[in-house]
């Protein structure tokens, strides 16, 4: 077998291992999935009437407004579990065992990344189903826009997963990994997920504007609702590619260090 075939085979094995772990121990994934679902229900049914007045619409308009941000928050929540899983592997000794085996060195990380992206997609589908159940509709989006929205979610999940893997590798234990990855959940709260950037105080707007979640949310919002995207599309792609490259280089360099 060629080196590429061996790498693909070993990565597939590690992917299967991570998916089995997620299936046998679903509590972490479910707990992280509850955060975006609870925020969705909270902002729709508790704050929805007041918040919708702020954007000049009704509760249905506000549901359409916040769902894109909730979907990207779901991605951020899911990859926190990846950081915890990577840290657990590093601290419990299984990676040391893998290093002594005749397997492709990078397959351990690749298995975590691909598994996390798949879990993110499933989580987004579940949260999206909840959003549809409470009234979200995307009737103005074309098939091409739906495909572009799906591609953006996968690209964003890949970028955040590589960052989460790096956080897991540098954390001394699983608890620290979860704490280090918390900004991936908190950053959407400081973006345009729940209120427009123009409605924020002037001193706070740069915090909301110059971060990866805001352009990604605005792009996803435009794609799902069939509205304009403007410059947010290429900004979101640049953020995703940049984070993915930084996360990949960081993770591989850290993983390749001798223990």
Coordinates of N, CA and C in Angstrom, one line a residue:
X1 N 0.8 -1.2 0.0 CA 0.0 0.0 0.0 C 0.9 1.3 0.0
X2 N 0.4 2.3 -0.7 CA 1.1 3.5 -0.7 C 1.0 4.2 0.6
X3 N 1.8 5.3 0.9 CA 1.8 6.0 2.1 C 0.4 6.7 2.3
X4 N -0.1 7.2 1.1 CA -1.4 7.9 1.1 C -2.5 6.9 1.5
X5 N -2.5 5.7 0.9 CA -3.5 4.7 1.3 C -3.4 4.3 2.7
X6 N -2.2 4.2 3.3 CA -2.1 3.9 4.7 C -2.6 5.0 5.6
X7 N -2.3 6.3 5.2 CA -2.8 7.4 5.9 C -4.3 7.5 5.9
X8 N -4.9 7.2 4.8 CA -6.4 7.2 4.7 C -7.0 6.1 5.5
X9 N -6.4 4.9 5.4 CA -6.9 3.8 6.2 C -6.8 4.0 7.7
X10 N -5.7 4.5 8.2 CA -5.5 4.8 9.6 C -6.4 5.9 10.1
X11 N -6.5 6.9 9.2 CA -7.4 8.0 9.6 C -8.9 7.6 9.7
X12 N -9.3 6.7 8.8 CA -10.6 6.1 8.9 C -10.8 5.3 10.2
X13 N -9.8 4.6 10.6 CA -9.9 3.8 11.8 C -10.0 4.7 13.0
X14 N -9.3 5.8 13.0 CA -9.3 6.7 14.1 C -10.7 7.5 14.1
X15 N -11.2 7.8 12.9 CA -12.5 8.4 12.9 C -13.6 7.4 13.4
X16 N -13.5 6.2 13.1 CA -14.5 5.2 13.6 C -14.4 5.1 15.1
X17 N -13.1 5.2 15.6 CA -12.9 5.2 17.1 C -13.6 6.3 17.8
X18 N -13.4 7.5 17.2 CA -14.0 8.7 17.8 C -15.5 8.7 17.7
X19 N -16.1 8.2 16.6 CA -17.5 8.2 16.5 C -18.1 7.2 17.5
X20 N -17.4 6.0 17.7 CA -17.9 5.1 18.7 C -17.9 5.7 20.1
X21 N -16.8 6.5 20.4 CA -16.8 7.1 21.7 C -18.0 8.1 21.9
X22 N -18.3 8.8 20.8 CA -19.4 9.8 20.9 C -20.7 9.1 21.0
X23 N -20.8 7.9 20.4 CA -22.1 7.1 20.6 C -22.2 6.5 21.9
X24 N -21.1 6.0 22.5 CA -21.2 5.3 23.8 C -21.3 6.3 24.9
X25 N -20.7 7.5 24.8 CA -20.7 8.5 25.8 C -21.3 9.8 25.3
X26 N -22.6 9.8 25.1 CA -23.2 11.0 24.4 C -23.4 12.2 25.4
X27 N -23.2 12.0 26.7 CA -23.6 13.1 27.6 C -22.9 14.4 27.4
X28 N -21.6 14.4 27.0 CA -20.9 15.7 26.8 C -21.5 16.4 25.6
X29 N -21.7 15.6 24.5 CA -22.3 16.2 23.3 C -23.7 16.8 23.5
X30 N -24.5 16.0 24.3 CA -25.9 16.5 24.6 C -25.9 17.7 25.5
X31 N -25.0 17.8 26.5 CA -24.9 18.9 27.3 C -24.5 20.2 26.6
X32 N -23.5 20.0 25.6 CA -23.1 21.2 24.8 C -24.2 21.6 23.8
X33 N -25.0 20.6 23.4 CA -26.1 20.9 22.4 C -27.2 21.6 23.1
X34 N -27.4 21.4 24.4 CA -28.4 22.1 25.1 C -28.3 23.6 25.2
X35 N -27.0 24.1 25.2 CA -26.8 25.5 25.3 C -27.4 26.3 24.1
X36 N -27.1 26.0 22.9 CA -27.8 26.8 21.8 C -29.3 26.6 21.8
X37 N -29.8 25.4 22.1 CA -31.2 25.1 22.1 C -31.9 26.0 23.2
X38 N -31.3 26.0 24.4 CA -31.9 26.8 25.4 C -31.9 28.3 25.1
X39 N -30.8 28.8 24.5 CA -30.7 30.2 24.1 C -31.7 30.5 23.0
X40 N -31.9 29.6 22.1 CA -32.9 29.8 21.1 C -34.3 30.0 21.7
X41 N -34.7 29.0 22.6 CA -36.0 29.1 23.2 C -36.1 30.3 24.1
X42 N -35.0 30.7 24.8 CA -35.1 31.8 25.7 C -35.3 33.1 24.9
X43 N -34.5 33.3 23.9 CA -34.6 34.6 23.1 C -35.9 34.7 22.3
X44 N -36.5 33.5 22.0 CA -37.7 33.6 21.2 C -38.9 33.8 22.1
X45 N -39.0 33.0 23.1 CA -40.3 33.0 23.9 C -40.2 34.0 25.1
X46 N -39.0 34.3 25.6 CA -38.9 35.2 26.8 C -38.6 36.6 26.3
X47 N -37.6 36.7 25.5 CA -37.2 38.1 25.0 C -37.7 38.4 23.6
X48 N -38.3 37.5 23.0 CA -38.7 37.7 21.6 C -39.5 38.9 21.3
X49 N -40.5 39.1 22.1 CA -41.4 40.3 21.9 C -40.7 41.6 22.0
X50 N -39.8 41.8 23.0 CA -39.1 43.0 23.1 C -38.0 43.1 22.1
X51 N -37.3 42.0 21.8 CA -36.1 42.1 20.9 C -36.6 42.3 19.5
X52 N -37.8 41.7 19.1 CA -38.3 41.9 17.8 C -38.7 43.4 17.5
X53 N -39.1 44.1 18.5 CA -39.4 45.5 18.4 C -38.2 46.3 18.0
X54 N -37.0 45.8 18.6 CA -35.8 46.5 18.3 C -35.3 46.4 16.9
X55 N -35.7 45.4 16.1 CA -35.3 45.2 14.7 C -36.5 45.6 13.8
X56 N -37.6 46.2 14.4 CA -38.7 46.7 13.6 C -39.5 45.6 13.0
X57 N -39.7 44.5 13.7 CA -40.5 43.4 13.2 C -41.3 42.7 14.3
X58 N -41.8 41.5 14.0 CA -42.5 40.7 15.0 C -41.7 39.6 15.4
X59 N -42.3 38.7 16.2 CA -41.6 37.5 16.7 C -41.1 36.6 15.6
X60 N -41.8 36.4 14.6 CA -41.4 35.6 13.4 C -40.2 36.2 12.8
X61 N -40.1 37.5 12.6 CA -39.0 38.1 12.1 C -37.7 37.9 12.9
X62 N -37.9 38.0 14.2 CA -36.8 37.8 15.1 C -36.3 36.4 15.1
X63 N -37.2 35.4 15.0 CA -36.8 34.0 14.8 C -35.8 33.9 13.6
X64 N -36.3 34.5 12.5 CA -35.5 34.4 11.3 C -34.1 35.1 11.5
X65 N -34.1 36.1 12.3 CA -32.9 36.9 12.5 C -31.9 36.1 13.4
X66 N -32.3 35.4 14.4 CA -31.4 34.8 15.4 C -30.9 33.4 15.0
X67 N -31.7 32.7 14.2 CA -31.4 31.3 13.9 C -30.0 31.1 13.2
X68 N -29.6 32.0 12.3 CA -28.2 31.8 11.8 C -27.1 31.9 12.8
X69 N -27.3 32.8 13.8 CA -26.3 32.9 14.8 C -26.3 31.7 15.8
X70 N -27.5 31.2 16.0 CA -27.7 30.0 16.9 C -27.0 28.8 16.2
X71 N -27.1 28.7 14.9 CA -26.5 27.6 14.2 C -25.0 27.6 14.3
X72 N -24.4 28.8 14.2 CA -23.0 28.9 14.3 C -22.5 28.7 15.7
X73 N -23.4 29.2 16.7 CA -23.1 28.9 18.1 C -23.1 27.4 18.4
X74 N -24.0 26.7 17.7 CA -24.0 25.2 17.8 C -22.7 24.6 17.4
X75 N -22.1 25.1 16.3 CA -20.8 24.6 15.9 C -19.7 24.9 17.0
X76 N -19.7 26.1 17.5 CA -18.8 26.5 18.6 C -19.0 25.6 19.8
X77 N -20.2 25.3 20.2 CA -20.5 24.4 21.3 C -20.0 23.0 21.1
X78 N -20.2 22.5 19.9 CA -19.8 21.1 19.6 C -18.3 20.9 19.6
X79 N -17.5 21.9 19.1 CA -16.1 21.7 19.1 C -15.4 21.8 20.5
X80 N -16.2 22.4 21.4 CA -15.6 22.3 22.8 C -15.4 20.9 23.2
X81 N -16.4 20.0 22.9 CA -16.2 18.6 23.2 C -15.0 18.0 22.5
X82 N -14.6 18.5 21.4 CA -13.4 18.0 20.7 C -12.2 18.4 21.5
X83 N -12.1 19.6 22.0 CA -11.0 20.0 22.8 C -10.8 19.1 24.1
X84 N -12.0 18.8 24.7 CA -12.0 17.9 25.9 C -11.5 16.5 25.5
X85 N -12.0 16.0 24.3 CA -11.7 14.6 23.9 C -10.2 14.5 23.6
X86 N -9.6 15.5 22.9 CA -8.2 15.5 22.5 C -7.4 15.5 23.8
X87 N -7.7 16.4 24.7 CA -7.0 16.5 26.0 C -7.0 15.2 26.8
X88 N -8.2 14.5 26.8 CA -8.3 13.3 27.5 C -7.4 12.2 26.8
X89 N -7.4 12.2 25.5 CA -6.5 11.2 24.9 C -5.0 11.5 25.2
X90 N -4.6 12.7 25.3 CA -3.2 13.1 25.5 C -2.8 12.8 27.0
X91 N -3.8 12.9 27.9 CA -3.4 12.8 29.3 C -3.6 11.4 29.8
X92 N -4.4 10.6 29.2 CA -4.7 9.2 29.7 C -3.7 8.2 29.1
X93 N -2.9 8.6 28.2 CA -1.8 7.7 27.7 C -2.1 6.9 26.5
X94 N -3.3 7.0 25.9 CA -3.6 6.3 24.7 C -2.8 6.8 23.5
X95 N -2.5 8.1 23.4 CA -1.7 8.6 22.4 C -0.2 8.1 22.5
X96 N 0.3 8.0 23.7 CA 1.6 7.4 23.8 C 1.6 6.0 23.3
X97 N 0.6 5.3 23.5 CA 0.5 3.9 22.9 C 0.4 3.9 21.4
X98 N -0.4 4.9 20.8 CA -0.4 5.0 19.4 C 0.9 5.3 18.8
X99 N 1.7 6.1 19.5 CA 3.1 6.5 19.0 C 4.0 5.2 18.8
X100 N 3.7 4.2 19.5 CA 4.6 3.0 19.4 C 4.0 2.0 18.3
X101 N 2.9 2.3 17.8 CA 2.3 1.4 16.8 C 2.6 1.9 15.4
X102 N 2.5 1.0 14.4 CA 2.8 1.3 13.0 C 1.6 1.9 12.3
X103 N 1.3 3.1 12.8 CA 0.1 3.8 12.1 C 0.6 5.2 11.7
X104 N -0.1 5.8 10.8 CA 0.3 7.1 10.4 C 0.1 8.1 11.5
X105 N 1.2 8.9 11.7 CA 1.2 9.8 12.9 C 0.1 10.8 13.0
X106 N -0.3 11.3 11.8 CA -1.3 12.4 11.8 C -2.7 11.8 11.9
X107 N -2.9 10.5 11.8 CA -4.2 10.0 11.7 C -5.0 10.2 13.0
X108 N -4.3 10.3 14.1 CA -5.0 10.5 15.4 C -5.7 11.9 15.4
X109 N -5.0 12.9 14.9 CA -5.7 14.2 14.8 C -6.7 14.3 13.8
X110 N -6.4 13.7 12.6 CA -7.4 13.7 11.5 C -8.7 13.1 11.9
X111 N -8.6 12.0 12.7 CA -9.8 11.3 13.1 C -10.6 12.2 14.0
X112 N -10.0 13.0 14.9 CA -10.7 13.9 15.8 C -11.3 15.0 14.9
X113 N -10.6 15.5 14.0 CA -11.1 16.7 13.2 C -12.4 16.2 12.4
X114 N -12.2 15.2 11.6 CA -13.3 14.7 10.8 C -14.5 14.3 11.6
X115 N -14.3 13.6 12.7 CA -15.4 13.2 13.6 C -16.1 14.5 14.2
X116 N -15.3 15.5 14.6 CA -15.9 16.7 15.1 C -16.8 17.4 14.1
X117 N -16.3 17.5 12.8 CA -17.0 18.2 11.8 C -18.3 17.4 11.5
X118 N -18.3 16.1 11.5 CA -19.5 15.3 11.3 C -20.5 15.5 12.5
X119 N -20.0 15.6 13.7 CA -20.9 15.8 14.9 C -21.4 17.2 14.8
X120 N -20.7 18.2 14.3 CA -21.1 19.6 14.2 C -22.3 19.6 13.2
X121 N -22.2 18.9 12.1 CA -23.2 18.9 11.1 C -24.5 18.3 11.7
X122 N -24.4 17.2 12.4 CA -25.5 16.5 13.0 C -26.2 17.5 14.0
X123 N -25.3 18.1 14.8 CA -25.9 19.1 15.8 C -26.6 20.2 15.2
X124 N -26.0 20.8 14.1 CA -26.7 21.9 13.4 C -28.0 21.4 12.9
X125 N -28.1 20.2 12.3 CA -29.4 19.7 11.8 C -30.4 19.6 12.9
X126 N -30.0 19.1 14.1 CA -30.9 19.0 15.2 C -31.4 20.3 15.7
X127 N -30.5 21.3 15.9 CA -30.9 22.6 16.3 C -31.8 23.3 15.2
X128 N -31.4 23.0 13.9 CA -32.2 23.6 12.8 C -33.6 23.0 12.9
X129 N -33.8 21.7 13.2 CA -35.1 21.1 13.3 C -35.9 21.8 14.4
X130 N -35.3 22.1 15.6 CA -36.0 22.8 16.6 C -36.4 24.2 16.2
X131 N -35.5 24.9 15.4 CA -35.9 26.2 14.9 C -37.1 26.2 14.0
X132 N -37.1 25.1 13.1 CA -38.2 25.0 12.2 C -39.5 24.7 13.0
X133 N -39.4 23.9 14.0 CA -40.5 23.6 14.8 C -41.2 24.8 15.5
X134 N -40.3 25.8 15.9 CA -40.9 27.0 16.5 C -41.2 28.1 15.6
X135 N -41.0 27.9 14.3 CA -41.5 28.9 13.3 C -40.5 29.4 12.3
X136 N -39.2 28.9 12.3 CA -38.3 29.4 11.3 C -38.6 28.9 9.9
X137 N -38.5 29.8 9.0 CA -38.8 29.5 7.6 C -37.7 30.2 6.7
X138 N -37.3 29.4 5.6 CA -36.3 30.0 4.7 C -36.9 29.8 3.3
X139 N -38.0 30.5 3.0 CA -38.7 30.3 1.7 C -38.0 31.1 0.6
X140 N -37.2 32.2 0.9 CA -36.7 33.0 -0.1 C -35.3 32.5 -0.6
X141 N -34.7 31.5 0.0 CA -33.4 31.0 -0.4 C -33.5 30.0 -1.5
X142 N -32.6 30.1 -2.5 CA -32.6 29.2 -3.6 C -31.8 28.0 -3.2
X143 N -31.8 27.0 -4.1 CA -31.1 25.7 -3.8 C -29.6 26.0 -3.7
X144 N -29.1 26.9 -4.6 CA -27.7 27.3 -4.6 C -27.3 27.9 -3.3
X145 N -28.2 28.8 -2.8 CA -27.9 29.5 -1.5 C -27.9 28.5 -0.4
X146 N -28.8 27.5 -0.4 CA -28.8 26.5 0.6 C -27.5 25.7 0.6
X147 N -27.0 25.3 -0.6 CA -25.8 24.6 -0.7 C -24.6 25.4 -0.2
X148 N -24.6 26.7 -0.5 CA -23.6 27.6 0.0 C -23.6 27.8 1.5
X149 N -24.8 27.8 2.0 CA -25.0 27.9 3.5 C -24.4 26.6 4.2
X150 N -24.7 25.5 3.6 CA -24.2 24.2 4.1 C -22.6 24.2 4.0
X151 N -22.1 24.6 2.9 CA -20.7 24.7 2.7 C -20.0 25.6 3.7
X152 N -20.6 26.8 4.0 CA -20.1 27.7 5.0 C -20.1 27.1 6.4
X153 N -21.1 26.4 6.7 CA -21.2 25.7 8.0 C -20.1 24.6 8.2
X154 N -19.9 23.9 7.1 CA -18.8 22.8 7.2 C -17.4 23.5 7.3
X155 N -17.2 24.6 6.5 CA -15.9 25.3 6.5 C -15.7 25.9 7.9
X156 N -16.7 26.5 8.4 CA -16.6 27.1 9.8 C -16.3 26.0 10.8
X157 N -17.0 24.9 10.7 CA -16.8 23.8 11.7 C -15.4 23.3 11.6
X158 N -14.8 23.2 10.4 CA -13.5 22.7 10.2 C -12.5 23.6 10.8
X159 N -12.7 25.0 10.6 CA -11.8 25.9 11.1 C -11.8 25.9 12.7
X160 N -13.0 25.9 13.3 CA -13.0 25.9 14.7 C -12.5 24.6 15.3
X161 N -12.7 23.5 14.6 CA -12.2 22.2 15.1 C -10.7 22.2 15.2
X162 N -10.0 22.7 14.2 CA -8.6 22.8 14.3 C -8.1 23.6 15.4
X163 N -8.8 24.7 15.7 CA -8.4 25.6 16.9 C -8.7 24.8 18.1
X164 N -9.8 24.1 18.2 CA -10.2 23.3 19.4 C -9.2 22.2 19.6
X165 N -8.7 21.6 18.6 CA -7.7 20.5 18.7 C -6.4 21.1 19.3
X166 N -6.0 22.3 18.9 CA -4.8 22.9 19.4 C -5.0 23.2 20.9
X167 N -6.2 23.7 21.3 CA -6.5 24.0 22.7 C -6.4 22.7 23.5
X168 N -7.0 21.6 23.0 CA -6.9 20.4 23.7 C -5.5 19.9 23.9
X169 N -4.6 20.1 22.9 CA -3.3 19.6 23.0 C -2.4 20.4 24.0
X170 N -2.7 21.6 24.2 CA -1.9 22.4 25.1 C -2.5 22.4 26.5
X171 N -3.7 21.8 26.7 CA -4.3 21.8 28.0 C -3.8 20.6 28.9
X172 N -3.5 20.9 30.2 CA -3.0 19.8 31.0 C -4.0 18.7 31.4
X173 N -5.3 19.0 31.3 CA -6.3 18.1 31.6 C -7.6 18.4 30.9
X174 N -8.6 17.6 31.0 CA -9.9 17.8 30.2 C -10.6 19.0 30.8
X175 N -10.6 19.3 32.1 CA -11.3 20.4 32.6 C -10.7 21.7 32.1
X176 N -9.4 21.8 32.0 CA -8.7 23.0 31.5 C -9.0 23.1 30.0
X177 N -9.1 22.0 29.2 CA -9.4 22.1 27.8 C -10.8 22.7 27.6
X178 N -11.8 22.3 28.5 CA -13.1 22.8 28.4 C -13.2 24.3 28.7
X179 N -12.4 24.7 29.7 CA -12.3 26.2 30.0 C -11.6 27.0 28.9
X180 N -10.5 26.4 28.3 CA -9.8 27.1 27.3 C -10.7 27.3 26.0
X181 N -11.6 26.4 25.8 CA -12.4 26.4 24.6 C -13.7 27.2 24.8
X182 N -14.0 27.7 26.0 CA -15.2 28.5 26.2 C -15.4 29.7 25.3
X183 N -14.3 30.4 24.9 CA -14.5 31.6 24.0 C -15.2 31.2 22.7
X184 N -15.2 29.9 22.3 CA -15.9 29.5 21.1 C -17.4 29.5 21.3
X185 N -17.8 29.5 22.6 CA -19.2 29.6 22.9 C -19.6 31.1 23.2
X186 N -18.7 31.8 23.8 CA -19.0 33.2 24.3 C -18.9 34.2 23.2
X187 N -18.0 34.0 22.2 CA -17.9 35.0 21.1 C -19.2 35.2 20.3
X188 N -20.0 34.2 20.1 CA -21.3 34.6 19.4 C -22.1 35.5 20.2
X189 N -22.0 35.5 21.5 CA -22.8 36.4 22.3 C -22.4 37.9 22.1
X190 N -21.1 38.0 21.7 CA -20.6 39.4 21.5 C -20.6 39.8 20.0
X191 N -21.4 39.1 19.2 CA -21.5 39.3 17.8 C -22.9 39.9 17.4
X192 N -23.2 39.8 16.1 CA -24.5 40.2 15.6 C -25.5 39.1 15.7
X193 N -25.3 38.1 16.5 CA -26.2 36.9 16.5 C -27.6 37.3 17.0
X194 N -27.7 38.2 18.0 CA -28.9 38.5 18.7 C -29.4 39.9 18.4
X195 N -28.5 40.9 18.2 CA -28.9 42.2 17.9 C -28.0 42.8 16.8
X196 N -28.5 43.7 15.9 CA -27.7 44.2 14.9 C -26.5 45.0 15.5
X197 N -25.4 45.0 14.8 CA -24.2 45.7 15.2 C -24.5 47.2 15.4
X198 N -25.3 47.8 14.5 CA -25.6 49.2 14.5 C -26.4 49.6 15.8
X199 N -27.0 48.6 16.4 CA -27.8 49.0 17.7 C -26.9 48.9 18.9
X200 N -25.6 48.5 18.8 CA -24.7 48.4 19.9 C -24.0 49.8 20.2
X201 N -23.6 50.0 21.4 CA -22.9 51.2 21.7 C -21.6 51.3 20.9
X202 N -21.2 52.6 20.6 CA -20.1 52.8 19.7 C -18.8 52.2 20.1
X203 N -18.6 52.2 21.4 CA -17.3 51.6 21.9 C -17.3 50.1 21.8
X204 N -18.5 49.5 21.7 CA -18.5 48.0 21.7 C -18.5 47.5 20.2
X205 N -18.9 48.3 19.3 CA -19.0 47.8 17.9 C -17.8 47.1 17.4
X206 N -16.6 47.7 17.6 CA -15.4 47.0 17.0 C -15.2 45.6 17.6
X207 N -15.6 45.3 18.8 CA -15.5 44.0 19.4 C -16.5 43.0 18.6
X208 N -17.6 43.5 18.2 CA -18.6 42.7 17.5 C -18.2 42.5 16.0
X209 N -17.6 43.6 15.4 CA -17.3 43.6 14.0 C -16.1 42.8 13.7
X210 N -15.0 43.0 14.5 CA -13.7 42.4 14.1 C -13.5 41.1 14.8
X211 N -14.3 40.1 14.5 CA -14.2 38.7 15.0 C -14.8 37.8 14.0
X212 N -14.5 36.5 14.1 CA -14.9 35.6 13.0 C -16.4 35.4 12.9
X213 N -17.1 35.4 14.1 CA -18.5 35.0 14.1 C -19.4 36.0 13.3
X214 N -19.2 37.3 13.5 CA -20.1 38.3 12.9 C -20.2 38.2 11.3
X215 N -19.1 38.2 10.6 CA -19.2 38.0 9.1 C -19.8 36.7 8.7
X216 N -19.5 35.6 9.5 CA -20.0 34.3 9.2 C -21.5 34.3 9.4
X217 N -22.0 34.9 10.5 CA -23.4 35.0 10.8 C -24.1 35.8 9.7
X218 N -23.6 37.0 9.4 CA -24.2 37.8 8.4 C -24.3 37.1 7.0
X219 N -23.3 36.4 6.7 CA -23.3 35.6 5.4 C -24.3 34.5 5.5
X220 N -24.4 33.8 6.5 CA -25.3 32.7 6.7 C -26.8 33.2 6.7
X221 N -26.9 34.4 7.4 CA -28.2 35.0 7.4 C -28.7 35.4 6.0
X222 N -27.8 36.0 5.2 CA -28.1 36.4 3.9 C -28.5 35.2 3.0
X223 N -27.7 34.1 3.2 CA -28.0 32.9 2.4 C -29.3 32.3 2.7
X224 N -29.6 32.2 4.0 CA -30.8 31.5 4.4 C -32.1 32.3 4.2
X225 N -31.9 33.6 4.2 CA -33.1 34.5 4.1 C -33.2 35.1 2.7
X226 N -32.2 34.8 1.8 CA -32.3 35.3 0.5 C -32.0 36.8 0.4
X227 N -31.3 37.4 1.3 CA -31.0 38.8 1.4 C -29.5 39.1 1.0
X228 N -29.1 40.3 0.9 CA -27.8 40.7 0.5 C -26.7 40.2 1.5
X229 N -25.5 40.0 1.0 CA -24.4 39.5 1.9 C -23.3 40.6 1.9
X230 N -23.1 41.3 0.8 CA -22.1 42.4 0.8 C -20.7 41.8 0.9
X231 N -19.9 42.5 1.7 CA -18.5 42.1 1.9 C -18.3 41.0 2.9
X232 N -19.4 40.6 3.6 CA -19.3 39.6 4.6 C -19.0 38.2 4.1
X233 N -19.3 37.9 2.9 CA -19.0 36.6 2.3 C -17.6 36.3 2.2
X234 N -16.8 37.2 1.6 CA -15.4 36.9 1.5 C -14.7 37.1 2.8
X235 N -15.2 38.0 3.7 CA -14.6 38.1 5.1 C -14.8 36.8 5.8
X236 N -15.9 36.1 5.7 CA -16.2 34.9 6.4 C -15.2 33.8 5.9
X237 N -15.1 33.7 4.6 CA -14.2 32.7 4.0 C -12.7 32.9 4.4
X238 N -12.3 34.2 4.4 CA -10.9 34.5 4.9 C -10.7 34.1 6.3
X239 N -11.7 34.4 7.2 CA -11.6 34.1 8.6 C -11.5 32.5 8.7
X240 N -12.3 31.8 8.0 CA -12.4 30.4 8.1 C -11.0 29.7 7.7
X241 N -10.6 30.2 6.5 CA -9.3 29.6 6.0 C -8.2 30.0 6.9
X242 N -8.1 31.3 7.4 CA -7.1 31.7 8.3 C -7.0 30.9 9.6
X243 N -8.2 30.7 10.2 CA -8.3 29.9 11.4 C -7.9 28.5 11.2
X244 N -8.4 27.9 10.1 CA -8.0 26.5 9.8 C -6.5 26.3 9.6
X245 N -5.9 27.2 8.9 CA -4.4 27.1 8.7 C -3.7 27.3 10.0
X246 N -4.1 28.3 10.8 CA -3.4 28.5 12.1 C -3.6 27.3 13.0
X247 N -4.9 26.9 13.1 CA -5.1 25.7 13.9 C -4.4 24.5 13.5
X248 N -4.3 24.2 12.1 CA -3.6 23.1 11.6 C -2.1 23.1 12.0
X249 N -1.5 24.3 11.7 CA -0.1 24.4 12.0 C 0.2 24.3 13.5
X250 N -0.6 24.9 14.3 CA -0.5 24.8 15.8 C -0.7 23.4 16.3
X251 N -1.7 22.8 15.8 CA -2.0 21.4 16.3 C -0.9 20.4 15.9
X252 N -0.5 20.4 14.6 CA 0.5 19.5 14.1 C 1.8 19.7 14.8
X253 N 2.2 21.0 15.0 CA 3.5 21.3 15.6 C 3.5 20.8 17.1
X254 N 2.3 21.0 17.8 CA 2.3 20.6 19.2 C 2.2 19.0 19.3
X255 N 1.5 18.4 18.4 CA 1.4 16.9 18.4 C 2.7 16.2 18.1
X256 N 3.4 16.8 17.2 CA 4.7 16.2 16.7 C 5.8 16.4 17.8
X257 N 5.6 17.1 18.8 CA 6.6 17.2 19.8 C 6.8 15.9 20.5
X258 N 8.0 15.6 20.9 CA 8.2 14.4 21.7 C 7.7 14.6 23.1
X259 N 7.0 13.6 23.6 CA 6.4 13.7 25.0 C 7.5 13.8 26.0

